[in-house]
Tab-separated table of C-alpha atoms and ligand atoms in Angstrom:
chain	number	residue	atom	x	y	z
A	1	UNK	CA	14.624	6.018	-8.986
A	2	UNK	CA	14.177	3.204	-11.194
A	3	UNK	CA	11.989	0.911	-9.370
A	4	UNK	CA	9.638	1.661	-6.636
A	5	UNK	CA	8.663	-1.823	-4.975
A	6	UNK	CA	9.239	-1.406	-1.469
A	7	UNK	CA	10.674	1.297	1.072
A	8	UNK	CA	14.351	-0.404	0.179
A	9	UNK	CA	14.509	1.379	-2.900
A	10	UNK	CA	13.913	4.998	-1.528
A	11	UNK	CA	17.296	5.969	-1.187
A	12	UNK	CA	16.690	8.658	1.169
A	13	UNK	CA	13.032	8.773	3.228
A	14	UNK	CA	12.836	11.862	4.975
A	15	UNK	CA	13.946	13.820	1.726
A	16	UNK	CA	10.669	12.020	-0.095
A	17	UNK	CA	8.477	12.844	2.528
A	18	UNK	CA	9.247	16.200	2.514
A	19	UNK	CA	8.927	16.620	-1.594
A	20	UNK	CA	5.651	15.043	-1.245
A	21	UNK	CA	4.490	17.703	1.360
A	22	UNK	CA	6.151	20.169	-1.128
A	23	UNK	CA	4.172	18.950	-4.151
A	24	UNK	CA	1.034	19.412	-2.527
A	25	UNK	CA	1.763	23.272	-1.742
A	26	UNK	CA	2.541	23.536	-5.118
A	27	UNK	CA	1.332	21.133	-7.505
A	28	UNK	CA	2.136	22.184	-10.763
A	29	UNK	CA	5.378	23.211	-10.301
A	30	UNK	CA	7.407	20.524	-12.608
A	31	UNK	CA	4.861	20.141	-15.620
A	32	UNK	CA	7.662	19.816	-18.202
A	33	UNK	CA	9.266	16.852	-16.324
A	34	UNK	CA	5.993	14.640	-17.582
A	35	UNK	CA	5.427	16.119	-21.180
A	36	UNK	CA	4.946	13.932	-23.664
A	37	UNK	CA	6.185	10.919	-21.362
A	38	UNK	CA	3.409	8.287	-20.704
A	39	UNK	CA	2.508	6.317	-17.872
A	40	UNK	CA	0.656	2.991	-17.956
A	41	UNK	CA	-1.203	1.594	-14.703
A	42	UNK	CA	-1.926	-1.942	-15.232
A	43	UNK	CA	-4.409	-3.322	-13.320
A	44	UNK	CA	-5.106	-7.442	-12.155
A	45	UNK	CA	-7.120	-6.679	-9.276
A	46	UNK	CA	-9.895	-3.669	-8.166
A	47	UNK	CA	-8.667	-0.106	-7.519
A	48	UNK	CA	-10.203	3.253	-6.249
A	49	UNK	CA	-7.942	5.179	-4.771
A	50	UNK	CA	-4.542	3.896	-6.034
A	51	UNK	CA	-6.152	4.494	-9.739
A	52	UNK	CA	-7.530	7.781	-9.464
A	53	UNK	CA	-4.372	9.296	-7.397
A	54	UNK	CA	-1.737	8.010	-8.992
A	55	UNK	CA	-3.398	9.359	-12.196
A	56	UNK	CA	-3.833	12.670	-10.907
A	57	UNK	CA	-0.421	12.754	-9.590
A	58	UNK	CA	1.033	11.399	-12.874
A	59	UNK	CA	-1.361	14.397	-14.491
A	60	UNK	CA	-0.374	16.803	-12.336
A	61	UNK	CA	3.515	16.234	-13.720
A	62	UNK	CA	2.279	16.746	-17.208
A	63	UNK	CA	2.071	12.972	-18.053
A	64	UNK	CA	-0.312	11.313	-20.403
A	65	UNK	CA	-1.612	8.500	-18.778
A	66	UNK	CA	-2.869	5.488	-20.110
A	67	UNK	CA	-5.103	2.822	-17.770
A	68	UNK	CA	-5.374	-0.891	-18.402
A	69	UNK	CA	-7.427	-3.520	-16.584
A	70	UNK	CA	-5.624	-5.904	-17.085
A	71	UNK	CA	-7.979	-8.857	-15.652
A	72	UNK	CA	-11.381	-7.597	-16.933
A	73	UNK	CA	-9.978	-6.469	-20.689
A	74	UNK	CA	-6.610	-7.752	-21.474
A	75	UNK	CA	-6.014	-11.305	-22.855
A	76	UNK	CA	-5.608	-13.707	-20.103
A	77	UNK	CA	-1.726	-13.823	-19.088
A	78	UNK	CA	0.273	-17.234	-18.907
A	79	UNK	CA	3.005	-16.651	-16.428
A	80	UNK	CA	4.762	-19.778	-16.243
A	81	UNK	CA	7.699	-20.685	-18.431
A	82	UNK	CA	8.077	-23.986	-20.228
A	83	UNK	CA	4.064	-24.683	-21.106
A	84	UNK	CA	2.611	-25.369	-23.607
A	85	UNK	CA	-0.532	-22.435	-23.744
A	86	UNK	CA	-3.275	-25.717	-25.013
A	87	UNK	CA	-5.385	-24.003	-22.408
A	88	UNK	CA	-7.194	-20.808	-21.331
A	89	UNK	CA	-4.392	-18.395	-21.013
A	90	UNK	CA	-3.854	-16.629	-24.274
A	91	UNK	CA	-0.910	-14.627	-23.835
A	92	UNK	CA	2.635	-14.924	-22.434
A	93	UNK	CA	3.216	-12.007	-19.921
A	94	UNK	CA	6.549	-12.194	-21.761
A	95	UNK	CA	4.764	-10.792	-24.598
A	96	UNK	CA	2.377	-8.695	-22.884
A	97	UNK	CA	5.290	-6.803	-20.500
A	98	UNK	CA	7.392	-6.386	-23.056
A	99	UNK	CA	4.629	-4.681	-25.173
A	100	UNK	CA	3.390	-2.038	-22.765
A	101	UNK	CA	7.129	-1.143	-21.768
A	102	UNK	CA	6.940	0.111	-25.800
A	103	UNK	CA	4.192	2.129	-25.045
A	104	UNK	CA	5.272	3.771	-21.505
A	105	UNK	CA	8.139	5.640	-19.779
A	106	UNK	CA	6.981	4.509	-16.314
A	107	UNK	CA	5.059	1.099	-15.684
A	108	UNK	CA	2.503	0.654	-12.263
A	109	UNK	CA	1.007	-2.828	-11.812
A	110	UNK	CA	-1.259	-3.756	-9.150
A	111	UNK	CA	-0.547	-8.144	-8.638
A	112	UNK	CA	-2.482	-8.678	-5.126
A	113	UNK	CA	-1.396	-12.236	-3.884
A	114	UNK	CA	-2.890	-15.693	-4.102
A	115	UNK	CA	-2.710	-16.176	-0.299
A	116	UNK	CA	-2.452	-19.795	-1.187
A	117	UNK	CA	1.042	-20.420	-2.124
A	118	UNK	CA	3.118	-18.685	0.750
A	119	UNK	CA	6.605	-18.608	-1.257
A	120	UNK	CA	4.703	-18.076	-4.747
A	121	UNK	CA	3.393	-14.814	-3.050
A	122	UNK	CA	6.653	-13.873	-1.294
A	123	UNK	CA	9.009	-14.107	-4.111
A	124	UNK	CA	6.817	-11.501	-5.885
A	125	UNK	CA	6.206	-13.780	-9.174
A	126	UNK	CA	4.147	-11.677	-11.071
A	127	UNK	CA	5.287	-8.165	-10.293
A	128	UNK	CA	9.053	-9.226	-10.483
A	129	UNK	CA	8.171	-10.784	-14.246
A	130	UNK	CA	6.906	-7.170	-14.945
A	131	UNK	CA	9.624	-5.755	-13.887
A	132	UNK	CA	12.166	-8.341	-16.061
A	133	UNK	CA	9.737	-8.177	-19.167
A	134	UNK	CA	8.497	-4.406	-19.531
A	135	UNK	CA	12.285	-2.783	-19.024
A	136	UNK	CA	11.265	0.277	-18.416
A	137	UNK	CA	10.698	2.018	-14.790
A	138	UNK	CA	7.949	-0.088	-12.803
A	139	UNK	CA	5.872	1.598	-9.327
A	140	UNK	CA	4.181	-1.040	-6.944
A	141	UNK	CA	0.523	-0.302	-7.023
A	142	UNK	CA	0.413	-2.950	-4.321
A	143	UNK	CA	2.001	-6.226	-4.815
A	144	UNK	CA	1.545	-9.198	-3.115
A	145	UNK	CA	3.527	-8.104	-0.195
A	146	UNK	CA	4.160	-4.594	-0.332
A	147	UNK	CA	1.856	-1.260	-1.031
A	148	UNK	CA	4.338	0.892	-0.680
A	149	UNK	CA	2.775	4.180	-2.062
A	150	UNK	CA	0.089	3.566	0.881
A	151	UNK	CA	2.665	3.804	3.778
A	152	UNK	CA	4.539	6.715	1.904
A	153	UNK	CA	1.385	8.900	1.721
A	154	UNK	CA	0.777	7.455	5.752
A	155	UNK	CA	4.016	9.032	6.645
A	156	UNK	CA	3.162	12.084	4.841
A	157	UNK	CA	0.256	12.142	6.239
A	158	UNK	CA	1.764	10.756	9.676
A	159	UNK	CA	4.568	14.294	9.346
A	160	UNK	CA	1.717	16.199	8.314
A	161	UNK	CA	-0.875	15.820	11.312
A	162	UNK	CA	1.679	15.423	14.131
A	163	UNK	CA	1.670	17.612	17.410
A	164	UNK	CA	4.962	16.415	19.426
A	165	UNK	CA	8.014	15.369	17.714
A	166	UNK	CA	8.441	11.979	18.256
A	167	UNK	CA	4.318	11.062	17.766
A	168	UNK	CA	3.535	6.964	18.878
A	169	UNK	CA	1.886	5.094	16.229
A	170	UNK	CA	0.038	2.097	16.837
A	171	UNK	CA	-0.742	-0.400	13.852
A	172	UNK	CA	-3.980	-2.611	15.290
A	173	UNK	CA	-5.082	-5.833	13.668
A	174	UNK	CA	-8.948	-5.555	12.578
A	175	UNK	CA	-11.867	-8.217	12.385
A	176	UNK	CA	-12.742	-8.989	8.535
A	177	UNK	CA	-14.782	-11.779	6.966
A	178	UNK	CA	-12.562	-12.594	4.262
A	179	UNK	CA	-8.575	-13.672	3.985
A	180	UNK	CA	-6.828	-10.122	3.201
A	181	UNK	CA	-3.390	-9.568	2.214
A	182	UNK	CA	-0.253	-9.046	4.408
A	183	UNK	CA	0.905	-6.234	1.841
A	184	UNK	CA	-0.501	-3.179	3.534
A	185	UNK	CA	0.517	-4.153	6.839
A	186	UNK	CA	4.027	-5.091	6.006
A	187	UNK	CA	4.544	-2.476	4.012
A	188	UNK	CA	3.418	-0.259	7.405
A	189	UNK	CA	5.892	-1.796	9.456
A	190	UNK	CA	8.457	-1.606	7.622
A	191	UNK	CA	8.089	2.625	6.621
A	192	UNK	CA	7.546	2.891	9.910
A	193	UNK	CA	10.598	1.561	10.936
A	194	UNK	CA	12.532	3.975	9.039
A	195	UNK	CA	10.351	7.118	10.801
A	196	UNK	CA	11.387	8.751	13.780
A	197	UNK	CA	8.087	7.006	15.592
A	198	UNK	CA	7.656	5.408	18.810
A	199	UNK	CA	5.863	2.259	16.909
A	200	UNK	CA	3.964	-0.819	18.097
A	201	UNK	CA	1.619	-3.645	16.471
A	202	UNK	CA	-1.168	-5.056	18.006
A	203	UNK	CA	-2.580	-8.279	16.455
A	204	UNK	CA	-4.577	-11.606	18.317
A	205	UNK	CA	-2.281	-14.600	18.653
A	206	UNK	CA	-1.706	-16.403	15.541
A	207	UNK	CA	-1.430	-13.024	13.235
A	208	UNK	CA	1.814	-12.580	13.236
A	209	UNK	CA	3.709	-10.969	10.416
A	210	UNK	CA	6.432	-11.941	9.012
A	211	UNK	CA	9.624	-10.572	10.867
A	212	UNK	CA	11.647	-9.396	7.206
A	213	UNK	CA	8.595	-6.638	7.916
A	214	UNK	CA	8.221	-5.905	11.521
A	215	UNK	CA	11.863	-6.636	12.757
A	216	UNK	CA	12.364	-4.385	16.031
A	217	UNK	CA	9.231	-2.855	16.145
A	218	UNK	CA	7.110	-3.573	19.521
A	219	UNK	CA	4.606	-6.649	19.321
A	220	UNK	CA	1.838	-7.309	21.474
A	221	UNK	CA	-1.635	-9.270	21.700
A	222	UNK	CA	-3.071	-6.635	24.472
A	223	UNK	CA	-4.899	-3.961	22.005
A	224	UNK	CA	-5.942	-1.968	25.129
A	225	UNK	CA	-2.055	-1.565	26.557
A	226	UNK	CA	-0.762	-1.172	22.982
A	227	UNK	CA	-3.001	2.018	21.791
A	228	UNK	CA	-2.251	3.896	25.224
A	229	UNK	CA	-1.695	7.142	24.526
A	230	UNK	CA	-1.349	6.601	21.036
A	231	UNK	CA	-1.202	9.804	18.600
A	232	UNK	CA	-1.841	7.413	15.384
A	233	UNK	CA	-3.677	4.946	15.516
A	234	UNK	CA	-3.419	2.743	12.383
A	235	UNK	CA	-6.369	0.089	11.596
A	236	UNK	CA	-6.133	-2.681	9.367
A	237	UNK	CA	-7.301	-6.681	8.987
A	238	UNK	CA	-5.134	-9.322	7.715
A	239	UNK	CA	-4.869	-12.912	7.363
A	240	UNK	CA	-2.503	-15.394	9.057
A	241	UNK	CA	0.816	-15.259	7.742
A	242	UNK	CA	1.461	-19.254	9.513
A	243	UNK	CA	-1.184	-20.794	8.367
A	244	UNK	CA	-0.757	-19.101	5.202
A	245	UNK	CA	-3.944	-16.986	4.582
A	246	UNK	CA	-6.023	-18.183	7.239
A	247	UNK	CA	-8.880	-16.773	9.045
A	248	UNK	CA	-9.442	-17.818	12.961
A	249	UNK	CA	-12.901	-16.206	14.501
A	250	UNK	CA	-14.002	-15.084	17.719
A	251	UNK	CA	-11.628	-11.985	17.366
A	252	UNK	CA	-14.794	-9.296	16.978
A	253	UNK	CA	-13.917	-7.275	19.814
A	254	UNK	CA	-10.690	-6.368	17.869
A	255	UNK	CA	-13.104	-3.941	16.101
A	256	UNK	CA	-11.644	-0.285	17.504
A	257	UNK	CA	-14.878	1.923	19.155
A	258	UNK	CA	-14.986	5.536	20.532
A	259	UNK	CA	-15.497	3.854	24.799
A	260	UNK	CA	-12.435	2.381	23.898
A	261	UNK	CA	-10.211	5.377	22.896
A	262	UNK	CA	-12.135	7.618	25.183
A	263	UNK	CA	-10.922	4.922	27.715
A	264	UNK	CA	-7.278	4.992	26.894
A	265	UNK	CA	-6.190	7.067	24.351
A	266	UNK	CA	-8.614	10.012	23.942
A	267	UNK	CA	-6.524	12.009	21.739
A	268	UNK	CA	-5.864	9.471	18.758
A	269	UNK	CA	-5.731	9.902	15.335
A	270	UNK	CA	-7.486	7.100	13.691
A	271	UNK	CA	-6.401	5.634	10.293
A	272	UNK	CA	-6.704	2.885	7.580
A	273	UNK	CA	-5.933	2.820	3.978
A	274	UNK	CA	-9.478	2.060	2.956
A	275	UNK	CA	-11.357	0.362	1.337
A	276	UNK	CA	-13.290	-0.224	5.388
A	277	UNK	CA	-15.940	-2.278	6.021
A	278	UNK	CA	-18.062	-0.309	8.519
A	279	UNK	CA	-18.880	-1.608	11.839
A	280	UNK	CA	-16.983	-4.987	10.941
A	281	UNK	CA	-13.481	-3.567	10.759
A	282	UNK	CA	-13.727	-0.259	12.188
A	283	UNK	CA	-16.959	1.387	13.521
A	284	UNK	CA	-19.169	4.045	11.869
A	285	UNK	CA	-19.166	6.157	14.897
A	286	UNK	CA	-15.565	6.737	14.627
A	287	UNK	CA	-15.043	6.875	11.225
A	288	UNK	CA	-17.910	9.749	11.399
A	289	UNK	CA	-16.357	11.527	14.214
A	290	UNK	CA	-13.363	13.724	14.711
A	291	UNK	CA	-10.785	11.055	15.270
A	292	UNK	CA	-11.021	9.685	11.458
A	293	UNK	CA	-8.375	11.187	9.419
A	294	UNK	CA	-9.133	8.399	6.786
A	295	UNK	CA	-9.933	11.309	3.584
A	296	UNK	CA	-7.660	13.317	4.387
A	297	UNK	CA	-4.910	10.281	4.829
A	298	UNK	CA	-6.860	9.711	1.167
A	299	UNK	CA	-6.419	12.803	0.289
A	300	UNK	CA	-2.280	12.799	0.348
A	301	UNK	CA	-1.737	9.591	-1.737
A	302	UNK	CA	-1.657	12.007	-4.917
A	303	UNK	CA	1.201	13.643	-3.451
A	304	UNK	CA	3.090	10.538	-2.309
A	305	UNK	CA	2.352	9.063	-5.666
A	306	UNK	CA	3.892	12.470	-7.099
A	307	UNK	CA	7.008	13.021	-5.200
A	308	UNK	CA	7.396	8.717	-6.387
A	309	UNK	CA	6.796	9.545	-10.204
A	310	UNK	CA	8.886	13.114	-9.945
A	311	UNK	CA	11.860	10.850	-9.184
A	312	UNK	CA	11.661	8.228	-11.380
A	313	UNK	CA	11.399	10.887	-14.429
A	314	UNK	CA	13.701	12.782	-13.221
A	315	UNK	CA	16.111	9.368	-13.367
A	316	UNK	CA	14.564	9.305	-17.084
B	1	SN0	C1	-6.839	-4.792	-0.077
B	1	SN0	C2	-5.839	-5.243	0.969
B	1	SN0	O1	-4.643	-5.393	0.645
B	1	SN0	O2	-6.235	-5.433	2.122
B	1	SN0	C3	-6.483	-3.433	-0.619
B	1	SN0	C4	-6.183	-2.364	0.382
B	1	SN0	C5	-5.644	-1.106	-0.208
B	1	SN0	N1	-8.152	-4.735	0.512
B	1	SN0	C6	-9.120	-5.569	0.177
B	1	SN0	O3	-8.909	-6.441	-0.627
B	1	SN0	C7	-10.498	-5.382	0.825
B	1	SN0	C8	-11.481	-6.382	0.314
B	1	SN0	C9	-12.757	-6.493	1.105
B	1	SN0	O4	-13.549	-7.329	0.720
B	1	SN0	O5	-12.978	-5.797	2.112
C-alpha cells in the first residue's frame, strides 16, 4: 500500500482486519520490516490517541519515529500557489513536504477541515498537497473528510467483540456545542459499508451526510426505532454537511442514556472514537458502565495502525 487516505485504497478489507487482530496476538513478530526506516507524523491540529498509537504501532514494527507539530512548532505553511509570501506564512508547503519526505519512509499528517469552504474541505487541499509534495508513502491521521485508521480499528474492534455473525451497528448523531467535522462519521459509513453488518444512521433532520459516504446504508431521524436491538451502537456529533458546518439546537435529547437502551436495546455495545464530552455527547453513566467499550475500542487503534504501516513497508 502506498497511500492510506480512505477505505478505497485497502485493496482487500477483511484480509486487513484480520492482520490487525493478528498483530495484536503477536506484536513483535515483523521487527525487521521497520529497522532503520523512519516514520514522520505531522501534526496541524491536536492529537491523543492517533499520536500515541500510531507511534506505538510504528514502534512495535521496529520503526524510528519522528513527531512534528506542525502548527505549534513548524514555520507557518503557505499553501496556495501563485502568491507572493509578503505576509505571515513563512514557508511554501512545497518546500516543507518535500523536505520531510527526505527524512521519512512513511509520511502521517493530520489536516482537520476548515468547515467553512465546503469544496476547499472536500477536495482534500492540504492532505492531497502532502501527498504530491513529500513523494514518499502518506497515512491519513484524519483529514478533512476521512479518519480512516479510526473506522479500521472500529471494525477490528467491531470483529473482535461480536456475538452473532451478522452483528447490527447503529451510527447515532450526538449533541455538541461546537461545529465538528464530517470525517469520522463518513469515514464510518463508508467501512461499514464494506463489513458484513446490518448498518443504519440515525441523525436529526438537517444532518445529513454526504451520500459519496453513506450510499445504501439505512437513514433515519427516529433514534429510538434505529438503535432497536442494536449490537453496536456507534456515537458521534457532527455538523451540517448543507449548511456547510452548521450547528441547529434543541437536539439535546439526542444525548444516548442507560433508560434508553434498557428501553430498546439492552444488550448494546456502546462506542465513539473519543475525544467525548461527558454528559453533553454521551452520558457518564454509560460511559462508566458495562455497555462502554470506548478503551478497549482505544485500545485496538495500535493494531489497526500496525496492520496499515506493515503494508505500506512491506510495499517499500
Ligand atoms: C475531532 C472530530 O473529528 O470530531 C477528532 C475526533 C477523533 N474531534 C474534535 O475535534 C472534538 C473537539 C471538541 O471540542 O470536543
Amino acid at each position: 500500500m502506498k497511500l492510506f487516505s480512505s477505505v478505497n485504497d485497502v485493496k482487500d478489507v477483511p484480509v486487513l482486519v484480520a492482520s490487525a487482530l493478528q498483530l495484536k496476538q503477536n506484536p513483535y513478530a515483523h521487527q525487521h520490516l521497520g529497522k532503520n526506516k523512519t516514520l514522520s507524523l505531522v501534526f496541524l491540529n491536536p492529537s491523543l490517541r492517533t499520536r500515541m498509537s500510531t507511534q506505538k504501532a510504528a514502534m512495535n514494527l521496529g520503526m524510528n519515529v519522528i513527531v512534528l507539530n506542525i502548527d505549534k512548532e513548524g514555520w507557518a505553511l503557505e499553501l496556495r500557489d501563485n502568491v507572493i509570501m509578503n505576509g505571515t506564512t513563512v514557508e511554501h508547503i512545497r518546500e516543507a513536504a518535500g523536505v520531510m519526505g527526505e527524512y521519512s519512509d512513511i509520511i502521517g499528517v493530520r489536516s482537520f477541515p476548515g468547515l467553512k469552504d465546503r469544496e476547499e474541505d472536500y477536495s482534500e487541499t492540504i492532505f492531497n498537497k502532502f501527498v504530491e509534495f513529500c513523494k514518499v508513502p502518506v497515512v491519513s491521521l484524519e483529514s478533512a473528510t476521512c479518519h480512516p485508521l479510526q473506522s479500521l480499528a472500529d471494525l477490528v474492534t467491531i470483529e473482535e467483540l461480536k456475538t452473532t455473525a451478522r452483528p447490527k451497528v447503529v451510527l447515532t448523531w450526538a449533541p455538541h456545542i461546537k461545529a465538528l467535522p464530517q470525517a469520522v462519521p463518513n469515514s464510518f459509513a463508508e467501512w461499514m459499508r464494506r463489513a458484513d453488518v446490518d448498518f443504519t444512521i440515525a441523525h436529526p433532520a438537517g444532518y445529513e451526510l454526504s451520500t459519496d459516504f453513506t450510499n445504501g446504508a439505512a437513514i433515519t431521524h427516529d433514534q429510538d426505532e434505529a438503535i432497536k436491538d442494536a449490537d453496536f451502537i456507534y456515537v458521534k456529533n457532527w455538523s451540517a454537511y448543507e449548511p456547510y458546518g452548521s450547528v441547529t439546537g434543541g437536539n439535546e435529547d439526542w444525548m444516548l442514556t442507560n433508560d434508553k437502551l434498557e428501553a430498546v436495546a439492552p444488550n448494546a455495545k456502546v462506542m465513539h472514537c473519543l475525544p467525548v464530552r461527558r454528559d453533553l455527547e454521551l452520558s457518564s453513566e454509560i460511559l462508566d458502565g458495562p455497555r462502554s467499550i470506548v478503551i478497549h475500542e482505544a485500545g485496538n487503534r495500535v493494531w489497526a495502525a500496525q496492520a496499515v504501516l506493515k503494508q505500506m513497508l512491506e510495499a517499500l
